[in-house]
Amino acid sequence: RMRHDQKQKNTQQMKLNYLESFRGYMAIWVFIYHGLGFINAIHSENILFSILKDGRLPVIAFILLSGFVTHILLSKEEPFLLYIKRRALRLFPIYLIAFLISLLMLDFAMETMRHIPTDNPKLIFRMELIDAYYSSHRFFNILSHLFLLHGIFPDRWYHFTYTIMGQSWSLTLEWQFYLFIPFVYNYLKTKKIFYLLVLIIFCIITILSYRYMRQNSFLPIMVQYFLIGYFSYSLYKKWESDDKFY
């Protein structure tokens, strides 16, 4: 019995390791995408090249995986504070280091880009974002980043999402999901009215967001991808019980 359980556990871990490998390939794709975005001279009809220049696909893949893995973590029935502590320790240490470096390098980055003889629209847009950081709400911008909540502020009024470290828009999105998804899990498990009310409020915010705050750093706009990954774990468990993964 023990050998069977250990074998099953090892098989499950091997299957999940495949997901980690897939995550690594998606990270390489994102790196290539950002590199290609600053090259104006390359124009190709190659299908593979066109796919690599679409940065949405690997980001959505990351989100799907995040939803899937989060369901696994919640299934361990850990107290909320322990669950959120583990998630915070996964995100915040390396994020805060990268954020501090980005903040200290803003002046240098701005001066460097100003001396690059190019009309690349992404480079110009990046300089505009840095200007926006210096021109308004600097303290609250930094404060929102420290709590990884800069994605919840409307870009039309507060240019927080991309000004200091643009790549962190997906991290604030992920952190919002970590805070929200326990309400889904607990409602489906307990059917308590409190969790239902939270979900109803979230649905109302989602509807309003599509009209007034349609930005990818705000969870209601991207939550559908997280939920696809989250609920796909149930299918995974069914296939696992049948020993069929493909």
mmCIF file of N, CA and C in Angstrom, residues 165-243:
data_model
loop_
_atom_site.group_PDB
_atom_site.id
_atom_site.type_symbol
_atom_site.label_atom_id
_atom_site.label_comp_id
_atom_site.label_asym_id
_atom_site.label_seq_id
_atom_site.Cartn_x
_atom_site.Cartn_y
_atom_site.Cartn_z
ATOM 1 N N MET A 165 8.275 49.845 -12.974
ATOM 2 C CA MET A 165 8.732 48.550 -13.474
ATOM 3 C C MET A 165 7.569 47.918 -14.232
ATOM 4 N N GLY A 166 7.521 48.195 -15.511
ATOM 5 C CA GLY A 166 6.369 47.815 -16.316
ATOM 6 C C GLY A 166 6.027 46.340 -16.278
ATOM 7 N N GLN A 167 7.058 45.489 -16.193
ATOM 8 C CA GLN A 167 6.818 44.048 -16.227
ATOM 9 C C GLN A 167 6.033 43.558 -15.014
ATOM 10 N N SER A 168 5.979 44.362 -13.957
ATOM 11 C CA SER A 168 5.323 43.909 -12.732
ATOM 12 C C SER A 168 3.799 43.990 -12.819
ATOM 13 N N TRP A 169 3.271 44.394 -13.963
ATOM 14 C CA TRP A 169 1.806 44.429 -14.091
ATOM 15 C C TRP A 169 1.217 43.030 -13.905
ATOM 16 N N SER A 170 1.945 42.012 -14.348
ATOM 17 C CA SER A 170 1.435 40.648 -14.217
ATOM 18 C C SER A 170 1.569 40.140 -12.782
ATOM 19 N N LEU A 171 2.528 40.693 -12.028
ATOM 20 C CA LEU A 171 2.694 40.288 -10.630
ATOM 21 C C LEU A 171 1.590 40.863 -9.752
ATOM 22 N N THR A 172 1.244 42.127 -9.969
ATOM 23 C CA THR A 172 0.135 42.695 -9.212
ATOM 24 C C THR A 172 -1.162 41.971 -9.544
ATOM 25 N N LEU A 173 -1.309 41.567 -10.800
ATOM 26 C CA LEU A 173 -2.480 40.801 -11.218
ATOM 27 C C LEU A 173 -2.534 39.459 -10.488
ATOM 28 N N GLU A 174 -1.402 38.776 -10.425
ATOM 29 C CA GLU A 174 -1.340 37.483 -9.751
ATOM 30 C C GLU A 174 -1.624 37.627 -8.257
ATOM 31 N N TRP A 175 -1.090 38.671 -7.626
ATOM 32 C CA TRP A 175 -1.318 38.889 -6.203
ATOM 33 C C TRP A 175 -2.799 39.149 -5.927
ATOM 34 N N GLN A 176 -3.446 39.906 -6.788
ATOM 35 C CA GLN A 176 -4.884 40.133 -6.641
ATOM 36 C C GLN A 176 -5.645 38.809 -6.706
ATOM 37 N N PHE A 177 -5.223 37.922 -7.603
ATOM 38 C CA PHE A 177 -5.885 36.624 -7.716
ATOM 39 C C PHE A 177 -5.686 35.792 -6.459
ATOM 40 N N TYR A 178 -4.488 35.790 -5.912
ATOM 41 C CA TYR A 178 -4.225 35.044 -4.680
ATOM 42 C C TYR A 178 -5.128 35.516 -3.537
ATOM 43 N N LEU A 179 -5.390 36.816 -3.491
ATOM 44 C CA LEU A 179 -6.245 37.363 -2.442
ATOM 45 C C LEU A 179 -7.722 37.039 -2.677
ATOM 46 N N PHE A 180 -8.103 36.936 -3.943
ATOM 47 C CA PHE A 180 -9.519 36.750 -4.283
ATOM 48 C C PHE A 180 -9.969 35.292 -4.294
ATOM 49 N N ILE A 181 -9.168 34.397 -4.828
ATOM 50 C CA ILE A 181 -9.632 33.044 -5.130
ATOM 51 C C ILE A 181 -10.055 32.244 -3.899
ATOM 52 N N PRO A 182 -9.530 32.488 -2.686
ATOM 53 C CA PRO A 182 -10.059 31.739 -1.535
ATOM 54 C C PRO A 182 -11.556 31.930 -1.316
ATOM 55 N N PHE A 183 -12.101 33.082 -1.729
ATOM 56 C CA PHE A 183 -13.537 33.300 -1.599
ATOM 57 C C PHE A 183 -14.306 32.346 -2.516
ATOM 58 N N VAL A 184 -13.787 32.106 -3.706
ATOM 59 C CA VAL A 184 -14.411 31.143 -4.624
ATOM 60 C C VAL A 184 -14.338 29.738 -4.031
ATOM 61 N N TYR A 185 -13.151 29.368 -3.575
ATOM 62 C CA TYR A 185 -12.942 28.035 -3.018
ATOM 63 C C TYR A 185 -13.852 27.789 -1.816
ATOM 64 N N ASN A 186 -13.908 28.762 -0.913
ATOM 65 C CA ASN A 186 -14.697 28.588 0.311
ATOM 66 C C ASN A 186 -16.195 28.615 0.037
ATOM 67 N N TYR A 187 -16.626 29.396 -0.959
ATOM 68 C CA TYR A 187 -18.056 29.375 -1.278
ATOM 69 C C TYR A 187 -18.465 28.014 -1.832
ATOM 70 N N LEU A 188 -17.689 27.472 -2.762
ATOM 71 C CA LEU A 188 -18.024 26.176 -3.340
ATOM 72 C C LEU A 188 -17.973 25.058 -2.298
ATOM 73 N N LYS A 189 -17.172 25.273 -1.267
ATOM 74 C CA LYS A 189 -17.036 24.260 -0.223
ATOM 75 C C LYS A 189 -18.108 24.390 0.860
ATOM 76 N N THR A 190 -18.433 25.619 1.268
ATOM 77 C CA THR A 190 -19.321 25.817 2.418
ATOM 78 C C THR A 190 -20.688 26.384 2.057
ATOM 79 N N LYS A 191 -20.798 27.042 0.903
ATOM 80 C CA LYS A 191 -22.034 27.699 0.458
ATOM 81 C C LYS A 191 -22.495 28.795 1.421
ATOM 82 N N LYS A 192 -21.581 29.382 2.170
ATOM 83 C CA LYS A 192 -21.942 30.436 3.112
ATOM 84 C C LYS A 192 -22.283 31.719 2.377
ATOM 85 N N ILE A 193 -23.239 32.470 2.922
ATOM 86 C CA ILE A 193 -23.748 33.673 2.275
ATOM 87 C C ILE A 193 -22.680 34.755 2.174
ATOM 88 N N PHE A 194 -21.776 34.822 3.133
ATOM 89 C CA PHE A 194 -20.723 35.852 3.103
ATOM 90 C C PHE A 194 -19.877 35.725 1.850
ATOM 91 N N TYR A 195 -19.457 34.509 1.535
ATOM 92 C CA TYR A 195 -18.623 34.300 0.347
ATOM 93 C C TYR A 195 -19.412 34.583 -0.926
ATOM 94 N N LEU A 196 -20.686 34.251 -0.907
ATOM 95 C CA LEU A 196 -21.543 34.533 -2.060
ATOM 96 C C LEU A 196 -21.648 36.036 -2.292
ATOM 97 N N LEU A 197 -21.821 36.798 -1.225
ATOM 98 C CA LEU A 197 -21.923 38.257 -1.353
ATOM 99 C C LEU A 197 -20.638 38.849 -1.929
ATOM 100 N N VAL A 198 -19.495 38.338 -1.482
ATOM 101 C CA VAL A 198 -18.210 38.808 -2.023
ATOM 102 C C VAL A 198 -18.140 38.531 -3.520
ATOM 103 N N LEU A 199 -18.569 37.352 -3.946
ATOM 104 C CA LEU A 199 -18.528 36.989 -5.373
ATOM 105 C C LEU A 199 -19.498 37.844 -6.184
ATOM 106 N N ILE A 200 -20.652 38.156 -5.617
ATOM 107 C CA ILE A 200 -21.612 39.019 -6.321
ATOM 108 C C ILE A 200 -21.026 40.411 -6.502
ATOM 109 N N ILE A 201 -20.417 40.943 -5.447
ATOM 110 C CA ILE A 201 -19.763 42.258 -5.549
ATOM 111 C C ILE A 201 -18.666 42.234 -6.597
ATOM 112 N N PHE A 202 -17.889 41.151 -6.620
ATOM 113 C CA PHE A 202 -16.817 41.037 -7.609
ATOM 114 C C PHE A 202 -17.395 41.014 -9.027
ATOM 115 N N CYS A 203 -18.509 40.323 -9.228
ATOM 116 C CA CYS A 203 -19.141 40.283 -10.552
ATOM 117 C C CYS A 203 -19.602 41.674 -10.985
ATOM 118 N N ILE A 204 -20.147 42.444 -10.048
ATOM 119 C CA ILE A 204 -20.581 43.804 -10.353
ATOM 120 C C ILE A 204 -19.375 44.668 -10.734
ATOM 121 N N ILE A 205 -18.279 44.533 -9.980
ATOM 122 C CA ILE A 205 -17.057 45.277 -10.290
ATOM 123 C C ILE A 205 -16.534 44.883 -11.671
ATOM 124 N N THR A 206 -16.635 43.609 -11.992
ATOM 125 C CA THR A 206 -16.168 43.133 -13.303
ATOM 126 C C THR A 206 -16.958 43.777 -14.427
ATOM 127 N N ILE A 207 -18.270 43.821 -14.273
ATOM 128 C CA ILE A 207 -19.124 44.442 -15.303
ATOM 129 C C ILE A 207 -18.774 45.919 -15.474
ATOM 130 N N LEU A 208 -18.612 46.615 -14.360
ATOM 131 C CA LEU A 208 -18.267 48.038 -14.419
ATOM 132 C C LEU A 208 -16.872 48.253 -14.987
ATOM 133 N N SER A 209 -15.965 47.318 -14.709
ATOM 134 C CA SER A 209 -14.582 47.461 -15.174
ATOM 135 C C SER A 209 -14.493 47.446 -16.687
ATOM 136 N N TYR A 210 -15.296 46.613 -17.324
ATOM 137 C CA TYR A 210 -15.256 46.548 -18.785
ATOM 138 C C TYR A 210 -15.731 47.851 -19.422
ATOM 139 N N ARG A 211 -16.437 48.643 -18.665
ATOM 140 C CA ARG A 211 -16.891 49.932 -19.180
ATOM 141 C C ARG A 211 -15.964 51.075 -18.798
ATOM 142 N N TYR A 212 -15.424 51.035 -17.561
ATOM 143 C CA TYR A 212 -14.706 52.197 -17.049
ATOM 144 C C TYR A 212 -13.222 51.964 -16.755
ATOM 145 N N MET A 213 -12.783 50.721 -16.646
ATOM 146 C CA MET A 213 -11.396 50.483 -16.231
ATOM 147 C C MET A 213 -10.851 49.235 -16.906
ATOM 148 N N ARG A 214 -10.766 49.273 -18.200
ATOM 149 C CA ARG A 214 -10.377 48.091 -18.973
ATOM 150 C C ARG A 214 -8.857 48.028 -19.105
ATOM 151 N N GLN A 215 -8.198 47.594 -18.035
ATOM 152 C CA GLN A 215 -6.735 47.459 -18.076
ATOM 153 C C GLN A 215 -6.351 46.066 -17.578
ATOM 154 N N ASN A 216 -5.359 45.485 -18.224
ATOM 155 C CA ASN A 216 -5.001 44.089 -17.963
ATOM 156 C C ASN A 216 -4.401 43.856 -16.583
ATOM 157 N N SER A 217 -3.975 44.901 -15.913
ATOM 158 C CA SER A 217 -3.396 44.748 -14.576
ATOM 159 C C SER A 217 -4.459 44.632 -13.488
ATOM 160 N N PHE A 218 -5.720 44.767 -13.860
ATOM 161 C CA PHE A 218 -6.829 44.729 -12.900
ATOM 162 C C PHE A 218 -7.522 43.376 -13.011
ATOM 163 N N LEU A 219 -7.606 42.647 -11.915
ATOM 164 C CA LEU A 219 -8.060 41.257 -11.936
ATOM 165 C C LEU A 219 -9.403 41.037 -12.637
ATOM 166 N N PRO A 220 -10.435 41.854 -12.411
ATOM 167 C CA PRO A 220 -11.714 41.577 -13.078
ATOM 168 C C PRO A 220 -11.612 41.485 -14.604
ATOM 169 N N ILE A 221 -10.629 42.122 -15.199
ATOM 170 C CA ILE A 221 -10.483 42.078 -16.651
ATOM 171 C C ILE A 221 -9.833 40.779 -17.118
ATOM 172 N N MET A 222 -9.047 40.149 -16.272
ATOM 173 C CA MET A 222 -8.298 38.947 -16.670
ATOM 174 C C MET A 222 -8.687 37.704 -15.875
ATOM 175 N N VAL A 223 -9.673 37.811 -15.022
ATOM 176 C CA VAL A 223 -9.985 36.715 -14.109
ATOM 177 C C VAL A 223 -10.424 35.452 -14.839
ATOM 178 N N GLN A 224 -11.011 35.586 -16.044
ATOM 179 C CA GLN A 224 -11.503 34.410 -16.749
ATOM 180 C C GLN A 224 -10.385 33.413 -17.057
ATOM 181 N N TYR A 225 -9.184 33.918 -17.341
ATOM 182 C CA TYR A 225 -8.064 33.024 -17.639
ATOM 183 C C TYR A 225 -7.597 32.288 -16.375
ATOM 184 N N PHE A 226 -7.559 33.002 -15.258
ATOM 185 C CA PHE A 226 -7.226 32.350 -13.992
ATOM 186 C C PHE A 226 -8.232 31.246 -13.676
ATOM 187 N N LEU A 227 -9.515 31.531 -13.884
ATOM 188 C CA LEU A 227 -10.556 30.578 -13.523
ATOM 189 C C LEU A 227 -10.538 29.349 -14.426
ATOM 190 N N ILE A 228 -10.185 29.527 -15.682
ATOM 191 C CA ILE A 228 -10.052 28.363 -16.578
ATOM 192 C C ILE A 228 -8.989 27.416 -16.032
ATOM 193 N N GLY A 229 -7.841 27.992 -15.654
ATOM 194 C CA GLY A 229 -6.789 27.172 -15.078
ATOM 195 C C GLY A 229 -7.209 26.582 -13.744
ATOM 196 N N TYR A 230 -7.906 27.378 -12.945
ATOM 197 C CA TYR A 230 -8.321 26.939 -11.609
ATOM 198 C C TYR A 230 -9.260 25.737 -11.692
ATOM 199 N N PHE A 231 -10.297 25.827 -12.512
ATOM 200 C CA PHE A 231 -11.282 24.756 -12.584
ATOM 201 C C PHE A 231 -10.793 23.559 -13.412
ATOM 202 N N SER A 232 -9.757 23.763 -14.202
ATOM 203 C CA SER A 232 -9.211 22.631 -14.959
ATOM 204 C C SER A 232 -8.549 21.609 -14.042
ATOM 205 N N TYR A 233 -8.228 22.038 -12.798
ATOM 206 C CA TYR A 233 -7.644 21.094 -11.850
ATOM 207 C C TYR A 233 -8.618 19.956 -11.533
ATOM 208 N N SER A 234 -9.910 20.257 -11.548
ATOM 209 C CA SER A 234 -10.906 19.215 -11.309
ATOM 210 C C SER A 234 -10.853 18.157 -12.404
ATOM 211 N N LEU A 235 -10.661 18.587 -13.655
ATOM 212 C CA LEU A 235 -10.509 17.633 -14.750
ATOM 213 C C LEU A 235 -9.231 16.829 -14.593
ATOM 214 N N TYR A 236 -8.186 17.506 -14.159
ATOM 215 C CA TYR A 236 -6.911 16.824 -13.931
ATOM 216 C C TYR A 236 -7.073 15.707 -12.904
ATOM 217 N N LYS A 237 -7.786 15.990 -11.817
ATOM 218 C CA LYS A 237 -7.996 14.982 -10.781
ATOM 219 C C LYS A 237 -8.799 13.804 -11.310
ATOM 220 N N LYS A 238 -9.769 14.089 -12.167
ATOM 221 C CA LYS A 238 -10.570 13.008 -12.758
ATOM 222 C C LYS A 238 -9.700 12.135 -13.646
ATOM 223 N N TRP A 239 -8.883 12.773 -14.505
ATOM 224 C CA TRP A 239 -8.005 12.000 -15.384
ATOM 225 C C TRP A 239 -6.950 11.248 -14.577
ATOM 226 N N GLU A 240 -6.504 11.867 -13.486
ATOM 227 C CA GLU A 240 -5.503 11.214 -12.651
ATOM 228 C C GLU A 240 -6.062 9.927 -12.046
ATOM 229 N N SER A 241 -7.319 9.974 -11.610
ATOM 230 C CA SER A 241 -7.924 8.782 -11.013
ATOM 231 C C SER A 241 -8.065 7.656 -12.030
ATOM 232 N N ASP A 242 -8.217 8.030 -13.314
ATOM 233 C CA ASP A 242 -8.281 7.031 -14.374
ATOM 234 C C ASP A 242 -6.929 6.703 -14.971
ATOM 235 N N ASP A 243 -5.875 7.389 -14.453
ATOM 236 C CA ASP A 243 -4.512 7.243 -14.969
ATOM 237 C C ASP A 243 -4.438 7.635 -16.441
#
